[in-house]
Every structure is written in C-alpha cells, then in structure tokens.
Coordinates of C-alpha atoms in Angstrom, one line a residue:
M252 CA 371.2 61.2 172.1
S253 CA 374.1 60.8 174.9
S254 CA 373.4 58.7 176.9
N255 CA 376.0 60.8 179.3
D256 CA 372.6 64.1 179.5
L257 CA 369.8 61.7 180.8
I258 CA 368.6 61.1 184.7
V259 CA 366.2 58.5 185.5
S260 CA 365.0 58.8 188.7
L261 CA 362.3 55.6 190.8
D262 CA 359.6 57.1 193.4
I263 CA 358.1 53.8 194.6
G264 CA 355.3 55.3 196.6
T265 CA 352.9 53.2 198.5
S266 CA 349.7 53.8 195.5
K267 CA 352.3 54.4 191.8
V268 CA 355.4 53.5 191.2
R269 CA 357.0 56.3 188.7
V270 CA 359.8 56.3 186.7
I271 CA 360.8 59.9 185.3
I272 CA 363.5 60.5 182.7
G273 CA 365.2 64.0 181.8
E274 CA 367.7 65.0 179.9
I275 CA 370.0 67.8 180.0
S276 CA 370.8 69.8 177.8
N277 CA 373.0 73.5 178.3
G278 CA 371.7 72.7 182.0
A279 CA 368.1 73.1 181.7
I280 CA 366.0 69.9 181.9
N281 CA 363.4 68.6 179.6
I282 CA 361.6 65.6 180.5
I283 CA 361.4 63.1 177.7
G284 CA 359.9 59.9 179.3
V285 CA 357.2 59.0 181.9
G286 CA 356.7 55.1 183.4
S287 CA 354.0 54.1 186.1
A288 CA 352.8 50.7 187.5
D289 CA 350.0 50.4 190.2
S290 CA 352.8 49.4 193.7
D291 CA 352.6 46.3 195.0
G292 CA 354.0 45.7 197.9
I293 CA 354.5 48.9 199.6
R294 CA 352.4 49.0 202.5
K295 CA 351.9 53.3 204.2
G296 CA 355.2 54.1 202.3
A297 CA 357.6 50.5 203.9
I298 CA 358.0 48.0 201.4
V299 CA 356.4 44.6 202.6
D300 CA 357.1 42.5 199.7
I301 CA 360.1 42.4 197.8
D302 CA 359.1 39.8 194.7
Q303 CA 355.9 42.4 194.4
T304 CA 356.9 45.7 195.0
V305 CA 360.5 44.5 191.3
Q306 CA 357.4 43.2 189.8
S307 CA 355.6 46.9 189.7
I308 CA 360.3 48.8 189.1
R309 CA 360.1 46.2 186.8
S310 CA 356.4 47.1 185.2
A311 CA 357.3 50.7 185.3
I312 CA 361.0 50.4 184.0
D313 CA 359.5 48.7 181.0
H314 CA 356.7 51.2 180.0
A315 CA 359.6 54.3 180.5
E316 CA 362.2 52.3 178.3
R317 CA 359.0 52.5 175.8
M318 CA 357.9 55.7 175.5
V319 CA 361.3 56.4 175.7
G320 CA 363.1 53.6 172.7
I321 CA 366.4 53.6 175.8
T322 CA 367.1 49.9 177.7
I323 CA 367.4 51.7 181.8
N324 CA 370.5 50.5 183.6
E325 CA 371.2 53.2 186.4
V326 CA 368.6 55.2 188.5
Y327 CA 368.6 57.1 191.3
V328 CA 365.8 56.1 193.7
G329 CA 364.4 58.0 196.4
I330 CA 363.6 56.8 199.9
A331 CA 361.5 58.2 202.8
G332 CA 359.7 57.1 205.9
N333 CA 359.4 57.1 210.1
H334 CA 362.7 55.4 210.0
I335 CA 364.7 59.0 208.8
A336 CA 366.2 61.0 211.5
L337 CA 368.6 64.3 211.3
Q338 CA 371.1 64.5 213.6
S339 CA 373.7 68.0 214.0
N340 CA 377.4 66.9 214.1
H341 CA 380.4 68.6 213.4
G342 CA 384.0 67.2 211.7
V343 CA 387.4 69.1 212.1
V344 CA 390.9 69.0 210.3
A345 CA 394.3 70.2 209.9
V346 CA 394.6 71.7 206.9
S347 CA 397.1 69.3 205.0
N348 CA 399.0 71.5 202.4
E349 CA 401.9 73.0 203.0
D350 CA 401.4 76.1 202.3
R351 CA 398.0 76.4 203.2
E352 CA 396.0 75.8 200.9
I353 CA 392.8 74.7 201.5
G354 CA 392.3 71.9 198.9
E355 CA 389.7 69.5 198.0
E356 CA 391.0 67.3 200.1
D357 CA 390.9 68.7 203.1
I358 CA 387.5 69.1 202.3
E359 CA 386.4 66.1 201.7
R360 CA 388.8 64.5 204.6
V361 CA 386.7 67.4 207.4
L362 CA 383.1 65.9 205.6
Q363 CA 384.3 62.6 206.6
A364 CA 385.1 63.8 210.0
A365 CA 381.8 64.6 210.4
K366 CA 380.5 61.1 209.3
V367 CA 382.1 59.6 212.7
V368 CA 379.3 59.8 215.3
A369 CA 377.9 57.4 217.4
L370 CA 374.9 55.6 215.8
P371 CA 372.7 52.3 217.1
P372 CA 373.7 49.0 215.0
E373 CA 370.9 48.9 213.3
R374 CA 371.2 52.5 211.8
E375 CA 373.6 54.1 209.2
I376 CA 374.0 57.3 207.5
I377 CA 371.9 57.6 204.0
G378 CA 373.7 61.1 203.3
L379 CA 375.3 64.9 204.6
L380 CA 374.2 68.0 204.6
P381 CA 377.2 70.9 205.4
K382 CA 375.0 73.9 206.6
Q383 CA 379.2 76.1 207.3
F384 CA 382.6 75.7 207.1
L385 CA 384.8 77.5 209.1
V386 CA 388.6 78.4 208.9
D387 CA 390.7 79.4 211.3
G388 CA 387.6 80.0 214.0
L389 CA 385.6 82.6 210.8
T390 CA 382.2 80.8 210.8
G391 CA 379.8 81.3 208.1
I392 CA 381.7 80.1 205.1
Q393 CA 380.5 78.4 202.0
D394 CA 382.8 77.0 200.0
P395 CA 386.8 77.2 201.5
R396 CA 388.4 76.2 199.2
G397 CA 391.2 78.0 197.8
M398 CA 391.4 80.2 201.8
I399 CA 394.5 80.0 203.7
G400 CA 394.0 78.7 207.3
V401 CA 395.1 76.0 209.2
R402 CA 391.8 74.1 210.6
L403 CA 388.9 72.5 208.5
E404 CA 385.8 72.1 210.8
V405 CA 382.2 72.2 209.6
E406 CA 378.8 72.2 210.6
C407 CA 376.6 69.7 208.8
T408 CA 373.5 68.0 209.2
I409 CA 373.5 64.4 209.2
I410 CA 370.2 61.9 207.6
T411 CA 370.3 58.0 209.0
G412 CA 368.1 55.8 208.4
T413 CA 367.3 51.9 209.8
K414 CA 369.2 49.2 207.7
A415 CA 366.4 47.1 207.0
A416 CA 364.3 49.1 205.2
V417 CA 367.6 51.2 203.5
H418 CA 369.1 47.6 202.2
N419 CA 365.3 46.1 201.1
L420 CA 365.1 49.4 199.0
M421 CA 368.8 49.4 197.9
R422 CA 367.9 44.7 196.7
C423 CA 364.1 45.9 195.1
V424 CA 365.5 47.8 192.6
E425 CA 368.7 45.0 191.8
K426 CA 366.1 42.4 191.5
A427 CA 364.5 44.6 188.9
G428 CA 367.8 44.3 187.3
L429 CA 368.9 47.8 187.6
R430 CA 371.7 49.5 188.9
I431 CA 372.0 52.3 191.7
A432 CA 374.1 55.8 190.3
P433 CA 376.8 57.3 193.4
S434 CA 375.1 58.7 196.3
G435 CA 372.4 57.9 194.3
I436 CA 369.8 57.3 196.8
I437 CA 368.2 61.2 197.6
L438 CA 366.1 61.3 200.3
M439 CA 362.8 62.5 198.6
S440 CA 361.9 65.6 201.4
L441 CA 365.5 67.1 200.2
A442 CA 364.0 66.5 196.3
S443 CA 360.6 67.8 196.9
G444 CA 361.9 70.6 198.1
M445 CA 363.6 70.9 195.2
M446 CA 361.3 71.3 193.2
A447 CA 358.7 73.2 195.2
L448 CA 359.7 75.8 197.2
T449 CA 361.5 78.8 196.7
K450 CA 364.7 79.6 198.5
D451 CA 363.3 82.5 199.8
E452 CA 360.6 79.4 201.1
K453 CA 363.1 77.7 202.1
Q454 CA 365.3 80.2 204.4
M455 CA 362.3 81.9 206.3
G456 CA 360.5 79.1 207.6
T457 CA 358.2 75.9 205.1
V458 CA 356.9 73.1 205.3
L459 CA 356.7 70.8 203.0
A460 CA 353.7 68.5 203.4
D461 CA 353.4 65.6 200.9
I462 CA 350.4 63.7 200.6
G463 CA 350.8 60.6 199.4
A464 CA 348.1 57.7 199.1
G465 CA 349.5 55.7 202.6
A466 CA 351.5 58.3 204.0
T467 CA 352.3 62.0 204.7
T468 CA 356.3 63.0 204.6
I469 CA 356.3 66.7 206.9
A470 CA 360.1 68.6 205.4
I471 CA 360.9 71.9 207.5
F472 CA 362.7 73.8 205.6
E473 CA 364.7 76.5 207.8
G474 CA 367.8 79.0 207.1
G475 CA 368.5 77.9 204.2
S476 CA 368.1 73.8 205.1
L477 CA 366.1 70.6 206.3
A478 CA 365.5 71.1 210.0
A479 CA 363.6 68.1 210.5
V480 CA 361.5 65.7 209.2
S481 CA 358.5 63.4 210.2
T482 CA 356.5 60.5 208.1
L483 CA 352.0 60.4 209.7
P484 CA 351.2 56.9 209.0
I485 CA 347.8 58.6 206.9
G486 CA 347.0 59.4 203.4
G487 CA 345.0 59.4 199.9
D488 CA 343.7 55.6 200.4
Y489 CA 342.1 56.4 203.8
V490 CA 339.8 59.1 201.9
T491 CA 339.1 56.2 199.9
S492 CA 338.9 53.5 202.3
D493 CA 335.9 56.1 204.2
I494 CA 334.1 56.6 200.2
C495 CA 334.4 52.5 200.5
Y496 CA 333.0 52.4 203.4
G497 CA 330.7 55.4 203.2
L498 CA 328.6 54.1 199.5
K499 CA 329.1 50.2 199.8
T500 CA 330.4 50.1 196.7
Q501 CA 335.0 48.0 196.5
T502 CA 337.7 49.8 196.8
E503 CA 338.5 50.4 193.2
H504 CA 335.4 51.9 192.3
A505 CA 335.9 54.3 195.1
E506 CA 338.8 55.0 193.9
M507 CA 337.2 55.8 190.4
I508 CA 334.4 57.5 192.6
K509 CA 337.2 59.8 193.9
L510 CA 339.0 60.5 190.9
K511 CA 336.5 61.6 189.5
Y512 CA 334.0 63.3 191.4
G513 CA 336.2 63.6 194.5
C514 CA 336.1 67.6 196.6
A515 CA 337.5 68.6 199.5
R516 CA 335.0 71.4 200.9
I517 CA 330.8 70.2 201.2
D518 CA 331.1 74.3 200.7
D519 CA 332.8 73.8 197.1
A520 CA 331.1 70.7 196.3
A521 CA 328.2 70.5 193.9
S522 CA 324.0 69.3 194.3
D523 CA 323.5 68.9 190.9
V524 CA 326.4 66.8 190.0
T525 CA 325.0 62.7 190.3
F526 CA 326.6 59.5 189.7
K527 CA 325.7 55.7 190.1
V528 CA 327.3 54.0 192.4
M529 CA 327.1 49.9 192.7
R530 CA 326.5 48.4 196.1
V531 CA 328.1 45.3 197.1
G532 CA 326.0 42.6 198.2
T533 CA 323.7 43.6 195.5
N534 CA 323.0 44.3 191.8
A535 CA 320.9 47.4 192.5
E536 CA 322.8 51.2 191.4
K537 CA 322.4 53.7 194.1
E538 CA 322.4 57.2 192.8
F539 CA 324.7 59.7 195.0
S540 CA 324.9 63.1 194.6
Q541 CA 329.2 65.6 194.5
A542 CA 328.0 66.9 198.1
D543 CA 326.5 63.3 199.5
L544 CA 330.5 62.4 198.5
S545 CA 332.4 65.6 199.6
A546 CA 330.5 64.4 203.5
I547 CA 332.5 62.3 202.8
I548 CA 335.6 63.4 201.5
E549 CA 335.8 66.7 204.3
P550 CA 336.1 65.0 207.2
R551 CA 339.0 62.8 206.5
M552 CA 340.8 66.0 204.8
Q553 CA 340.2 67.6 207.8
E554 CA 341.7 65.0 210.3
I555 CA 344.7 64.9 207.7
F556 CA 345.5 68.9 207.8
H557 CA 345.1 68.7 211.6
M558 CA 347.9 65.7 212.1
I559 CA 349.8 67.3 209.7
R560 CA 349.5 70.1 212.0
Q561 CA 350.0 68.7 215.0
E562 CA 353.1 66.8 214.5
V563 CA 355.0 70.4 213.6
R564 CA 353.5 72.0 216.7
R565 CA 355.1 68.8 218.7
L566 CA 358.3 69.1 216.4
G567 CA 358.4 72.4 217.8
Y568 CA 358.5 74.7 214.6
L569 CA 354.3 75.7 214.6
D570 CA 355.2 79.3 215.2
K571 CA 358.1 79.3 213.2
V572 CA 357.1 78.5 210.4
N573 CA 355.0 81.4 207.7
G574 CA 353.7 79.0 205.3
Y575 CA 352.4 75.7 204.0
V576 CA 353.2 74.2 200.9
L577 CA 351.9 71.4 199.4
T578 CA 352.0 68.2 197.3
G579 CA 351.8 64.7 196.6
G580 CA 348.9 62.9 195.1
S581 CA 346.3 63.8 196.9
V582 CA 346.9 67.8 197.0
T583 CA 344.6 67.7 193.5
M584 CA 341.5 66.9 194.3
P585 CA 339.2 70.3 194.3
G586 CA 338.8 72.0 197.2
V587 CA 341.9 70.6 199.2
L588 CA 343.6 74.8 198.5
G589 CA 340.7 76.1 200.8
L590 CA 340.2 73.4 203.5
A591 CA 344.1 73.5 204.1
Q592 CA 344.2 77.0 204.2
I593 CA 341.0 77.2 207.0
E594 CA 342.6 74.6 209.4
L595 CA 346.1 74.7 208.8
E596 CA 345.6 78.6 209.4
S597 CA 348.2 80.2 207.7
S598 CA 348.8 80.4 204.0
V599 CA 349.3 77.7 201.9
R600 CA 349.6 76.7 198.0
I601 CA 350.0 73.6 196.2
A602 CA 353.5 73.5 194.7
V603 CA 353.0 71.3 191.0
P604 CA 355.9 70.8 188.9
D605 CA 356.4 73.1 185.5
F606 CA 356.9 70.4 183.4
I607 CA 355.7 69.8 179.8
G608 CA 354.1 65.2 180.6
V609 CA 354.8 65.8 185.4
R610 CA 352.3 68.5 185.3
D611 CA 350.7 67.0 188.0
P612 CA 351.9 67.5 192.4
S613 CA 353.0 63.1 192.4
Y614 CA 355.1 63.5 190.2
S615 CA 357.1 66.4 192.6
S616 CA 358.8 63.9 194.0
G617 CA 360.4 62.1 191.1
V618 CA 361.4 65.4 189.1
G619 CA 362.7 67.2 192.6
M620 CA 364.8 63.8 192.3
I621 CA 366.9 64.8 188.5
Q622 CA 366.7 68.4 189.4
Y623 CA 368.8 67.7 192.9
V624 CA 371.1 65.7 190.9
T625 CA 371.2 68.2 188.5
K626 CA 372.6 70.4 190.9
Y627 CA 374.2 68.5 193.5
V628 CA 376.0 65.2 191.4
R629 CA 378.0 65.6 188.9
I630 CA 376.8 64.0 185.8
R631 CA 379.7 60.8 184.6
G632 CA 378.3 57.7 182.6
G633 CA 374.8 57.3 181.2
S634 CA 372.1 56.3 183.8
A635 CA 370.4 55.0 180.4
S636 CA 371.8 54.2 177.1
P637 CA 369.7 53.8 173.2
K638 CA 368.7 50.1 172.0
R639 CA 369.9 51.3 169.4
V640 CA 373.5 51.7 169.8
A641 CA 375.1 48.7 170.1
K642 CA 378.6 49.7 172.2
S643 CA 376.5 52.6 174.1
K644 CA 377.6 51.1 178.3
A645 CA 376.8 53.0 181.7
A646 CA 379.4 53.9 183.7
S647 CA 380.2 51.4 186.1
P648 CA 379.7 52.5 189.7
A649 CA 383.6 52.0 190.8
A650 CA 384.3 54.1 187.2
S651 CA 382.0 57.0 188.2
S652 CA 381.6 57.1 191.8
K653 CA 385.1 59.2 192.4
P654 CA 384.6 61.8 190.4
G655 CA 381.7 64.1 191.0
V656 CA 382.3 64.0 194.9
F657 CA 383.4 67.6 195.3
E658 CA 381.4 68.8 192.7
W659 CA 378.6 67.8 194.6
F660 CA 380.0 69.4 198.3
K661 CA 380.5 72.9 196.1
N662 CA 377.2 73.0 195.2
M663 CA 375.9 72.1 198.1
F664 CA 377.2 74.6 200.0
K665 CA 375.9 77.2 197.7
E666 CA 372.2 75.5 198.8
F667 CA 372.3 74.6 202.3
I668 CA 373.9 78.1 203.2

C-alpha cells in the first residue's frame, strides 16, 4: 500500500471525534479504516477544553491506526460553527504573458487579488470558491487557461472564520501529534454537500441540514454553489436531555434508551415495545413504552425542524429552495424523515454515505472531506505512512503545498460554475 494513496479526514464533533482513512485507487475511493472516540472538550460544536479535545483526537487516531496498521501523520480537518461567514468579492489583473495567453500564473494572481478584502482584525480567510471567470468582459468562463485576453477577472465567494476558532482547532490537531495537510482545513458544509447532494440539487436550490449532537449546521446551495451557511445551537443532545428529565434517569441511560428505542413520531411508535429504566434517587426500575418515549422526543424534534425552517426564512431562501437533505448522527432515529416532511412542508430525504463500514449519516462529513480532497486537492505526499516501512515518510508541508494548487482550482471551476 503506497502512502501516497491515503487520505485521512478528522471530524471533531460534539459527541464523537471520527477519523476516516480513505485509499484512492485509480480515482476510486475505498474506506479502509475508521476510528472514533467520545468527544470531550467540545460544547455545541465549539472547542472549550484544549487538553480534553487533544485526548479525544488521539484516541480516535489510535483506533484508526490499529485497524489499518499504519501511522497517521497528516490529516484534513473539518471546520464549522456559527463563526463561519461567506462574502462575495471580485478580483482583476492584467494578463502577464507577452502573447496574451492566460496561464496558471495569471489565475493564481487573480485569485490572490480576490483575497484582498477588508476584514475585521479578529477574522481570517479560510477558503475561496470561484464562481466564474471573465476574460475581457466575457462571462461564464469555467477555466480560462489557454484563452487569449488582456484583462482577467474572477467572481468568488470568500469563506472567513474567527482567528480564535481556527487557531484553537489547529492547536488541538498539532498537540495531538498531527500535521494539517496543505489547504487542509475544509468547511464541513462543503464536504457534506460533496457527499450528500447531486449536481442538480446544488443547481436548483437545496438546504443541507446536518443535525449533530450539539449543533445543527444549515448550508444552502443555489446555482451550483454554496450560497449561505448558518449554525443553530441545538441538536440531539437536547433530545437526550429531555429524556433524562422526562424519565428521571441518568444522562448515559437516557442516551442508550434514545439509541435503542427512540422514535421521532408518536404515530410510528409501538405501545407494546417496553423497557425498564433505573430512576434517579431510587433502586427501583420503572417500565415505559416506546410510545411514552416518543411523546418526549417528538416535540423536541419538531422544534429543531421548525428552527431550521425559520433560519432558512431569515436567510431569505425559503421560497427559493426546492427541497431539504438531512444528514448527521441525529437523523438515524426512526420517524425522523416523516416528521421532517410534515414540519418542513417540502420534499425531504436523508443522505447516507455509500461505502462499506460508514453507511451511517453521522459519517457524512468525514466521507465528504475525503471526496472533496480527492476532487479538488491534488495528492502529493502521504497523509499516512505504513508502520512496516521504516523509510516511508510523509511529505513536508513545504514540499507539498505548492504543487496541486492549480489542479485544485481547475477542478473547483468545473464544480461551482
């Protein structure tokens, strides 16, 4: 197994830290290893304790390394949260070649020019998404290389985040003994959209709602590109908390009950399916039915979908979207799809990765990152090195950062125009 064929994604969530190892063979992705660990130090999708987060990352990495028998050195890490913002910008340069043929240097210069934007001192640029290029006023160009022109322009979307959140994330990864790959911080909404949405869904207008444990991330795609992002501080942990109070039991018992017997719609719950719960303050157990449990779960799930719909309205896209796609660990519960169709008043489907070993919505972001890297980031240097090969070393960031930039942008044009 060549180390050059491996991509490792790191998804740091509120309830779990997940590591996915993907092997690229002739352009096809095979998931060869998965590691997960309980996430400590994360609250509502934000890092609140560096040391606990580092320990969780290390545990997940160790799990994945033992499964595949390799040493992971380099990862691609996802970023999300309510600090993420999008803004449009425009870049323009003069074509530098004497024969006026547009080359890769011109494309890089115009993209760098597009990054020149006034930002508050606490924010920094995470990424850039080209929408279209213009050559001497001609619009709708996907890839201008080789064209003849004097003036090259680009219209793009700039992704920004707060420096504190970005640097805390980088700090956690580095303290866990890992290196972030060049261009290795990836917006989770883009990664999930890569896995969950079809090209037509991105073009026609679709809301991608990633309902996790501590937060719900909303990404709106329109015209083939990411149009808006938002994060709601509510998720599956609130359902667990409701069960904890409703059944008067401990949180860990409430989580197990939710996973085993939970149903999001009372109409779909069975009255004859029963379970016993050890209640707080007593040694006695009390019996409940699945219908009793659903009476607690349904109102909270209704609230989550109501908040999603209200947020889409606030962003100004309620009448523009043609459907919703749900993903994330909290949508695996029976009855979620039917309830979502009622509350969102639209067509809804649940996206699940189609790879052996990760066929669960909770792995959507991690798998999406591997697909995103495969399509937009040219693989130079390994993200992991086999333990049995002592001489195999991952390429340094300095050696691998420059190659692949143009290939990344070339593929980016095709997807987002």
